[in-house]
GROMACS .gro file of C-alpha atoms in nm:
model
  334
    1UNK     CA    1  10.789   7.790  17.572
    2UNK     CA    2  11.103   7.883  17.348
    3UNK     CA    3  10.978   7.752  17.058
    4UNK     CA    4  10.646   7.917  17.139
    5UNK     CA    5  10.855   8.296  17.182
    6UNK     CA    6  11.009   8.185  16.860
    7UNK     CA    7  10.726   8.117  16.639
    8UNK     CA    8  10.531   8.451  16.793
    9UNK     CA    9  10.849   8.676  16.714
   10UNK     CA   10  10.925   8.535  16.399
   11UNK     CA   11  10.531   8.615  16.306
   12UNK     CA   12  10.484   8.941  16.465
   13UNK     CA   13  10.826   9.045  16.215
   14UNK     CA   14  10.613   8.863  15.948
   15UNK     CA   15  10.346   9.098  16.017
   16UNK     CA   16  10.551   9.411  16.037
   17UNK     CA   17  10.699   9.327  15.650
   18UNK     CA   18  10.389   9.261  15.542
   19UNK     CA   19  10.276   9.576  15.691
   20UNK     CA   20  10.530   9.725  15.522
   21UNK     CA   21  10.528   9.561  15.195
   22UNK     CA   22  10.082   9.695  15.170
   23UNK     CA   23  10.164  10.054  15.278
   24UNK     CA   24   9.963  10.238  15.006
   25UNK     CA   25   9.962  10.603  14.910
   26UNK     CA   26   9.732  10.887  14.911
   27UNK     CA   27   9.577  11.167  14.833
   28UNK     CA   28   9.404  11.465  14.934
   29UNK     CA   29   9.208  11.678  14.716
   30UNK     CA   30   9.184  12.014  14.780
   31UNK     CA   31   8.855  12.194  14.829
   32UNK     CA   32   8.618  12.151  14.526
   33UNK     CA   33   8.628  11.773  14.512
   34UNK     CA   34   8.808  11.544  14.296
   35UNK     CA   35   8.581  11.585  13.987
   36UNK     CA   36   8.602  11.941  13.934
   37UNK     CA   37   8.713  11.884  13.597
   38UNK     CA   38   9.026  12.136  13.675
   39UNK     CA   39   9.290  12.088  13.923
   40UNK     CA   40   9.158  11.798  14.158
   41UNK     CA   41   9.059  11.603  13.828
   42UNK     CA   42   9.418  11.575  13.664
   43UNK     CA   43   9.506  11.476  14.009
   44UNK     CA   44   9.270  11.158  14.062
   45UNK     CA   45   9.357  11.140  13.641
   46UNK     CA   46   9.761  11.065  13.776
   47UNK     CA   47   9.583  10.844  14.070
   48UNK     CA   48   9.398  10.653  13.834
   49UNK     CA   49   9.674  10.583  13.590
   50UNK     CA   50   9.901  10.437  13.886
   51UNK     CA   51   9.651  10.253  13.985
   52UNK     CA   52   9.564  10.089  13.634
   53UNK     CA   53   9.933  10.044  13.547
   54UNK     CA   54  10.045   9.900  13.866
   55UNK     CA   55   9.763   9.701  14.021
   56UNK     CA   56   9.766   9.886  14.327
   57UNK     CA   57   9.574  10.093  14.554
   58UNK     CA   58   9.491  10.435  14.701
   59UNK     CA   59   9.346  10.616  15.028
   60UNK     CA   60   9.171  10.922  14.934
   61UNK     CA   61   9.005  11.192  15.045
   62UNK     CA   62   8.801  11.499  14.953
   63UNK     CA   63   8.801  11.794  15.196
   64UNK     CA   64   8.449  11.988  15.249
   65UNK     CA   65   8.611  12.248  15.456
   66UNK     CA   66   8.931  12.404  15.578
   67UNK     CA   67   8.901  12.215  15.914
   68UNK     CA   68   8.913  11.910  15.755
   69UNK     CA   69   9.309  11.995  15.656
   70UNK     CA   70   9.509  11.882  15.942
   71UNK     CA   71   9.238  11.586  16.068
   72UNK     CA   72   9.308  11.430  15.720
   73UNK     CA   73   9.619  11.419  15.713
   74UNK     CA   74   9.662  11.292  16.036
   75UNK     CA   75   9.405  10.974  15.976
   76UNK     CA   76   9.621  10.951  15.665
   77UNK     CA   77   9.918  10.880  15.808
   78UNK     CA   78   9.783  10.661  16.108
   79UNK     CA   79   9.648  10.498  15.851
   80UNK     CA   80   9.965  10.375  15.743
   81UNK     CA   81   9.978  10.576  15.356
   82UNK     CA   82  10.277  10.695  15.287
   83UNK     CA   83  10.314  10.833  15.100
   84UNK     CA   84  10.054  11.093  15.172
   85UNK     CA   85  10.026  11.327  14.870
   86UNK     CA   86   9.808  11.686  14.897
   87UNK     CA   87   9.683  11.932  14.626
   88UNK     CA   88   9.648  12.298  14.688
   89UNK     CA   89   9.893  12.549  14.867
   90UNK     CA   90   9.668  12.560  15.136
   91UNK     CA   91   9.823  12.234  15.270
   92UNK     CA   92  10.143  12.341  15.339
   93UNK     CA   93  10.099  12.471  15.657
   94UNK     CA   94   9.891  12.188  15.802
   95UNK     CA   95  10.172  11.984  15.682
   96UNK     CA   96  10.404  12.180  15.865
   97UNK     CA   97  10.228  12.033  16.202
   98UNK     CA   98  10.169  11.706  16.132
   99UNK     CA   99  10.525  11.604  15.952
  100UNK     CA  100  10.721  11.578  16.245
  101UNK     CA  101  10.443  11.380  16.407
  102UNK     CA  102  10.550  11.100  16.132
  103UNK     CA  103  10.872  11.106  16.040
  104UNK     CA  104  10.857  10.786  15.868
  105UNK     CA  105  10.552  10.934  15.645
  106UNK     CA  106  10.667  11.120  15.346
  107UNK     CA  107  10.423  11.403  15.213
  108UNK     CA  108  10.349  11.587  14.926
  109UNK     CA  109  10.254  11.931  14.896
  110UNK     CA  110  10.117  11.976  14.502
  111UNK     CA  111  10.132  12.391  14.457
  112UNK     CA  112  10.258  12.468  14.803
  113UNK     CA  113  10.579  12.549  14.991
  114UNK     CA  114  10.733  12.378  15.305
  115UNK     CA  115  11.097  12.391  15.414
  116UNK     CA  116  11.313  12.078  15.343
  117UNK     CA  117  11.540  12.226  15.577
  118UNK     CA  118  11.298  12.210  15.878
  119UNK     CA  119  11.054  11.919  15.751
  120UNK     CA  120  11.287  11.683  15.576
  121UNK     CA  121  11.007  11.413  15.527
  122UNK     CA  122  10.828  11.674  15.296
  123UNK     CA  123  10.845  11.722  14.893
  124UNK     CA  124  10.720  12.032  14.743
  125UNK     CA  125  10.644  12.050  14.369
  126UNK     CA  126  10.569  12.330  14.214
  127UNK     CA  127  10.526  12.487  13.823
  128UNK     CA  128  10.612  12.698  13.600
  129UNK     CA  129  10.252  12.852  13.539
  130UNK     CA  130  10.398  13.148  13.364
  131UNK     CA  131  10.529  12.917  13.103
  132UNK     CA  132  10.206  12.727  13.000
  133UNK     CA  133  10.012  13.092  13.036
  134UNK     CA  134  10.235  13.220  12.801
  135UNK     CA  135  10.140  13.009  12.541
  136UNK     CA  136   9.745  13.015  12.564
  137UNK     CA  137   9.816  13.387  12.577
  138UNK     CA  138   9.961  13.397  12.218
  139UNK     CA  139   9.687  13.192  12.098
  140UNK     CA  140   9.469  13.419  12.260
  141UNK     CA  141   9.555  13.726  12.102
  142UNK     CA  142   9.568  13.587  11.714
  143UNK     CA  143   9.241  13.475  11.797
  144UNK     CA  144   9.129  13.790  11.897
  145UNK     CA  145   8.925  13.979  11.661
  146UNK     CA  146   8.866  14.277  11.931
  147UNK     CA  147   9.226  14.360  12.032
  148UNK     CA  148   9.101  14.258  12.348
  149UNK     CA  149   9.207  13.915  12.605
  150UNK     CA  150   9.037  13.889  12.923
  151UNK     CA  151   9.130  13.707  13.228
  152UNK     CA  152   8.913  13.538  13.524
  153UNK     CA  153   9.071  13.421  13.843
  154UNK     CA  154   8.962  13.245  14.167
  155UNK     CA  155   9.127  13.337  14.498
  156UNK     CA  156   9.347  13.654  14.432
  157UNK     CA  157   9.721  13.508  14.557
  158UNK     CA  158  10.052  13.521  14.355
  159UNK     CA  159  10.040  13.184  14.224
  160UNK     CA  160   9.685  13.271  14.035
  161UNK     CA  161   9.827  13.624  13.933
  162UNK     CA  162  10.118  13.414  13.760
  163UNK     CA  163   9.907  13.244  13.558
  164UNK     CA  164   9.739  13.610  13.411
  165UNK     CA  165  10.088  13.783  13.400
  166UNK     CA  166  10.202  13.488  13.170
  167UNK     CA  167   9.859  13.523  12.988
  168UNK     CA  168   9.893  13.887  12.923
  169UNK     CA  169  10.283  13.858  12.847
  170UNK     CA  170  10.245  13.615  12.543
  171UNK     CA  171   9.909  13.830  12.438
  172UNK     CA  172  10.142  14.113  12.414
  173UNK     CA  173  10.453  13.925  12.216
  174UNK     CA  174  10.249  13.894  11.950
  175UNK     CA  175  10.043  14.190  11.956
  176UNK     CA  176  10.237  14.451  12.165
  177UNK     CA  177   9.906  14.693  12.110
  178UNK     CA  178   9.599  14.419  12.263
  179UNK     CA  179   9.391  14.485  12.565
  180UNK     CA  180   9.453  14.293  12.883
  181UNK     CA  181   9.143  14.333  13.143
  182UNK     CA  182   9.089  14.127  13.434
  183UNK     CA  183   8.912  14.023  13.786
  184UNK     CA  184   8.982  13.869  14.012
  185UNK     CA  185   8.651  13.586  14.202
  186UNK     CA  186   8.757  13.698  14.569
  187UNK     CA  187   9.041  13.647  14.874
  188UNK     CA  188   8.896  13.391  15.006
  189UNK     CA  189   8.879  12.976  14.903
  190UNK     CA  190   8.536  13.008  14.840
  191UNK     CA  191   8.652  13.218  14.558
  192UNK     CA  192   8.713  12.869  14.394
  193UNK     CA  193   8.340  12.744  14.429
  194UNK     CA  194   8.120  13.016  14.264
  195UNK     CA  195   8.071  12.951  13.893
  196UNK     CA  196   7.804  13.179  13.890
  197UNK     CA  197   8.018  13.485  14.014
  198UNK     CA  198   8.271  13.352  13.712
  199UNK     CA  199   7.985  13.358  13.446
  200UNK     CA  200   7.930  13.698  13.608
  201UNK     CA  201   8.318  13.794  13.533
  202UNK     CA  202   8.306  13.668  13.151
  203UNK     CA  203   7.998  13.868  13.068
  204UNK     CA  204   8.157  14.189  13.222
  205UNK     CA  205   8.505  14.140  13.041
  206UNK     CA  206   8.281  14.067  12.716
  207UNK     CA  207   8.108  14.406  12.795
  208UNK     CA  208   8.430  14.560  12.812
  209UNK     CA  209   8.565  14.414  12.424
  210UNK     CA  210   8.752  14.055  12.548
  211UNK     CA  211   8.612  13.812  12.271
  212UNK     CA  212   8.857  13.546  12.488
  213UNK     CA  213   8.841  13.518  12.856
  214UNK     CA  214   9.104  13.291  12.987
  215UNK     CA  215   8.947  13.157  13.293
  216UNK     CA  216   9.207  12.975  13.615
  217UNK     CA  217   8.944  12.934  13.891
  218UNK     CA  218   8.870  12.599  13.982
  219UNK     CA  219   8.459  12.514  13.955
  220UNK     CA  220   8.440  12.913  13.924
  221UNK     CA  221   8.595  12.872  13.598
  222UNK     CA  222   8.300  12.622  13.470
  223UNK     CA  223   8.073  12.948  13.481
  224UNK     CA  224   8.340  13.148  13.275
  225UNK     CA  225   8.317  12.883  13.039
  226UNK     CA  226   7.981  12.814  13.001
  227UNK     CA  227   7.912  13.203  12.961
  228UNK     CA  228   8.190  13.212  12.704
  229UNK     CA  229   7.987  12.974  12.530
  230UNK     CA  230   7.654  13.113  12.586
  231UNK     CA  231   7.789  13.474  12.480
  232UNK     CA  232   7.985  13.370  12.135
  233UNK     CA  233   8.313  13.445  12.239
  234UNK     CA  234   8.647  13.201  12.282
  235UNK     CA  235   8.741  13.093  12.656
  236UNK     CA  236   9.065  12.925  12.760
  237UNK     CA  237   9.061  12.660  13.023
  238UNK     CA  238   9.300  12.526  13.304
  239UNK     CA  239   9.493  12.260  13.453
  240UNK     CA  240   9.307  11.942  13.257
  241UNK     CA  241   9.231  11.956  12.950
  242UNK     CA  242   8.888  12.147  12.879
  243UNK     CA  243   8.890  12.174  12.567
  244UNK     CA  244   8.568  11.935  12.538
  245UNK     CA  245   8.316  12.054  12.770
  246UNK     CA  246   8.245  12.320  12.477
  247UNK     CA  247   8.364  12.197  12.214
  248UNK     CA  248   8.406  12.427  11.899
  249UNK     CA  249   8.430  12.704  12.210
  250UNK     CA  250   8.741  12.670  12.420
  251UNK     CA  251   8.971  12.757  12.254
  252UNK     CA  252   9.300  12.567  12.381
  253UNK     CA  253   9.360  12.463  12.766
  254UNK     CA  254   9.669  12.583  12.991
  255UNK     CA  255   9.806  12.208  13.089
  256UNK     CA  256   9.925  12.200  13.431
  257UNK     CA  257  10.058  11.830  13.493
  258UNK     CA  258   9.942  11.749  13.851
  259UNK     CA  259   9.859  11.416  13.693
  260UNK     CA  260  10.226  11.348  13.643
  261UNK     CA  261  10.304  11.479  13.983
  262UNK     CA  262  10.073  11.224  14.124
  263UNK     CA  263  10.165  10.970  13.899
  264UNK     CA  264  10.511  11.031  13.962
  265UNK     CA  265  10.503  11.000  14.353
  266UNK     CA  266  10.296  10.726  14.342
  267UNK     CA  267  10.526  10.538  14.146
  268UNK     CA  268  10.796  10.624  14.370
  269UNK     CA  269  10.567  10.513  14.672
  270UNK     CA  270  10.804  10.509  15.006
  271UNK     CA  271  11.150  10.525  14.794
  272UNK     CA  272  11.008  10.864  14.649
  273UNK     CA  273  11.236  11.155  14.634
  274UNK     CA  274  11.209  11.444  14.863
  275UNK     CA  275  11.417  11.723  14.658
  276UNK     CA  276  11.198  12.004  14.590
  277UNK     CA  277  11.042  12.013  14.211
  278UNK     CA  278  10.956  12.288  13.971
  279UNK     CA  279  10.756  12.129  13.648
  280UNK     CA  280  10.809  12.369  13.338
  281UNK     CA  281  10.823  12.332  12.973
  282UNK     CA  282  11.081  12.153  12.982
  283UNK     CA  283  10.994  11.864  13.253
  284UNK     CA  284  10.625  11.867  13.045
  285UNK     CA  285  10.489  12.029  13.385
  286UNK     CA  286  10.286  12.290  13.156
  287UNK     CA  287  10.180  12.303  12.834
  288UNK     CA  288   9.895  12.375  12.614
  289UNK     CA  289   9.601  12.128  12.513
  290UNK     CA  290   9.494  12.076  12.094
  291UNK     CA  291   9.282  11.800  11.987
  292UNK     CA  292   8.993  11.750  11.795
  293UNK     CA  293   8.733  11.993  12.024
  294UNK     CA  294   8.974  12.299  11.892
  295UNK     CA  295   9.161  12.218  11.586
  296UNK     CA  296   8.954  12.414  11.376
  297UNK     CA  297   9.036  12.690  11.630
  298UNK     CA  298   9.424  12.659  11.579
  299UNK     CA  299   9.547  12.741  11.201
  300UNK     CA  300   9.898  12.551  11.144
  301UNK     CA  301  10.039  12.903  11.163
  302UNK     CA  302   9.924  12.987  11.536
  303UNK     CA  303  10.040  12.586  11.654
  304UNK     CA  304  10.415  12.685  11.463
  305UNK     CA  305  10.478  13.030  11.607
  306UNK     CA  306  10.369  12.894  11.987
  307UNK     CA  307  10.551  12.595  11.931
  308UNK     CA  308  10.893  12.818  11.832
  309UNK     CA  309  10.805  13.021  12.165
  310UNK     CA  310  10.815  12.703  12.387
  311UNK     CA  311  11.141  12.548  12.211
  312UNK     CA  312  11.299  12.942  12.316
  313UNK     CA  313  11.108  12.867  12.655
  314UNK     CA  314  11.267  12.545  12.680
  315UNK     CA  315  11.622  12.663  12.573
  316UNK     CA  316  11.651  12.921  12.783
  317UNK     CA  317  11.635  13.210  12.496
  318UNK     CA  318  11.293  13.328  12.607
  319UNK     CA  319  11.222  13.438  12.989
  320UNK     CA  320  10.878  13.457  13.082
  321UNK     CA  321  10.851  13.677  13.414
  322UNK     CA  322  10.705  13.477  13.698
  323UNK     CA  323  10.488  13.750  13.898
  324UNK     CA  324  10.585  13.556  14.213
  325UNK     CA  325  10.966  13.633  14.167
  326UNK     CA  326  10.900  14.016  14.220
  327UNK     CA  327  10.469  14.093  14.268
  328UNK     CA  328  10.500  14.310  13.927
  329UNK     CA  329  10.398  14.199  13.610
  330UNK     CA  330  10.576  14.348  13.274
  331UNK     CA  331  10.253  14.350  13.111
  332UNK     CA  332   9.998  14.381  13.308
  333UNK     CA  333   9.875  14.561  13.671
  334UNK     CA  334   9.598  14.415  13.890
   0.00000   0.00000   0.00000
């Protein structure tokens, strides 16, 4: 009988370590699904590459609607992930009820907010949008042939009116006299899922003299795109790289790294590091997207001067105002 209680508690510890040892992350997309070729997609892109590198595994999920926030996160974290890592500000709060159910669980809110103070098994990372927008912005207006930029966004909330105040400041740094119009898809999520709405938006800021139309919408943006396209003028995509689904067309991307994020925590796995992030210019958070789609879009001059505005960026000579600091924008009004 001893050796019996022996054997059975030296394999149910086996079992918890091993339990241990095979916790896997994962993630959440937001609403839109992972191949949205915007935000979700650079996500699963930073899944994928942990995944390839290391060998390993991931949960996933993709939401279809806004009840589905809290449930998956919960099965998540019964499920053992950790850690669990989310996409989309509209996380946070969900978050915010199911952390302290699992305090052993550490999650990850990509683009939203939650108090380490309060929920200390939580890491927010956020980024610099402003930074990145800044830089398609001064592409933007040397491309410009009408004095005239254009801007599309999805869900009308600070963080997207960051990206069009950073747009509209680097327009205007290198041609204080250019045009900034802009719309907004709607104050709602669905605002993210309506490409036709977004062609809608491109052909009315093409009515009103943008020749590019920078579009940060999620699938909306697709239909800014593809009208871009269809109408002969210049778009600007977001998050991934974009540059190729018109080639010739688009004419740079505004990098947001949520691959690295993703990447990053992953890699870090149940050791990762809860202190709250902010991914700019300098942590390559943001950036801006060349290759051979848009080359011949980007003369040698235009890739110098934005390339001199990001090493400023980077130094700490050149503030670009983030919108969410203060709801005004220097160069622009909504």
């Amino acid at each position: 009988m001893i050796i019996a209680k022996r054997i059975g508690a030296a394999t149910a510890v086996l079992a918890l370590c091993a339990g241990a040892s095979l916790a896997e992350p994962a993630l959440i997309f937001d609403l839109g699904g992972k191949f949205d070729k915007s935000f979700n997609e650079a996500a699963y892109i930073g899944a994928e590459r942990w995944k390839a590198e290391t060998g390993g595994n991931y949960q996933e999920f993709e939401m279809r609607e806004e009840t589905q926030r809290e449930q998956s996160l919960r099965r998540m974290a019964e499920n053992g992930a950790n850690p669990v890592v989310t996409t989309g500000f509209g996380m946070s709060e969900p978050i915010t009820r199911v952390a302290p159910d699992f305090p052993d669980t550490k999650f990850v809110t990509i683009d939203g907010w939650v108090d380490p103070a309060l929920h200390p098994n939580v890491l927010s990372i956020a980024f610099r949008e402003e930074e990145g927008s800044y830089l398609t912005g001064m592409l933007a207006a040397q491309a410009s042939k009408t004095g005239t930029v254009g801007f599309v966004g999805g869900m009308d909330i600070p963080l997207i009116r960051a990206f069009a105040c950073g747009f509209a400041q680097g327009a205007k740094a290198v041609n204080p006299d250019i045009k900034f119009v802009s719309s907004m898809t709607g104050d709602t999520p669905d605002a993210w899922n309506d490409p036709v709405k977004g062609s809608e938006q491109a052909r009315a800021l093409k009515a009103q003299g943008a020749d590019v139309v920078f579009a940060a919408a999620g699938q909306t943006g697709m239909g800014v795109l593809q009208a871009a396209a269809d109408e002969g003028i210049l778009s600007v995509g977001v998050d991934s790289n974009q540059n190729h689904l018109h080639p010739g067309k688009v004419l740079t991307s505004m990098l947001k790294r949520v691959d690295v994020a993703v990447y990053n925590s992953f890699t870090q796995g149940e050791a990762l590091d809860l202190t709250p992030q902010v991914l700019g210019l300098k942590e390559d958070g943001v950036g801006y997207a060349l290759d051979e789609n848009n080359e011949a879009l980007i003369t040698p001059e235009m890739k110098a001067s934005v390339d001199a505005a990001a090493a400023k960026i980077i130094s700490g000579e050149l503030k670009v105002h983030d919108y969410r600091s203060d709801n005004s924008c220097p160069a622009a009004t909504f």
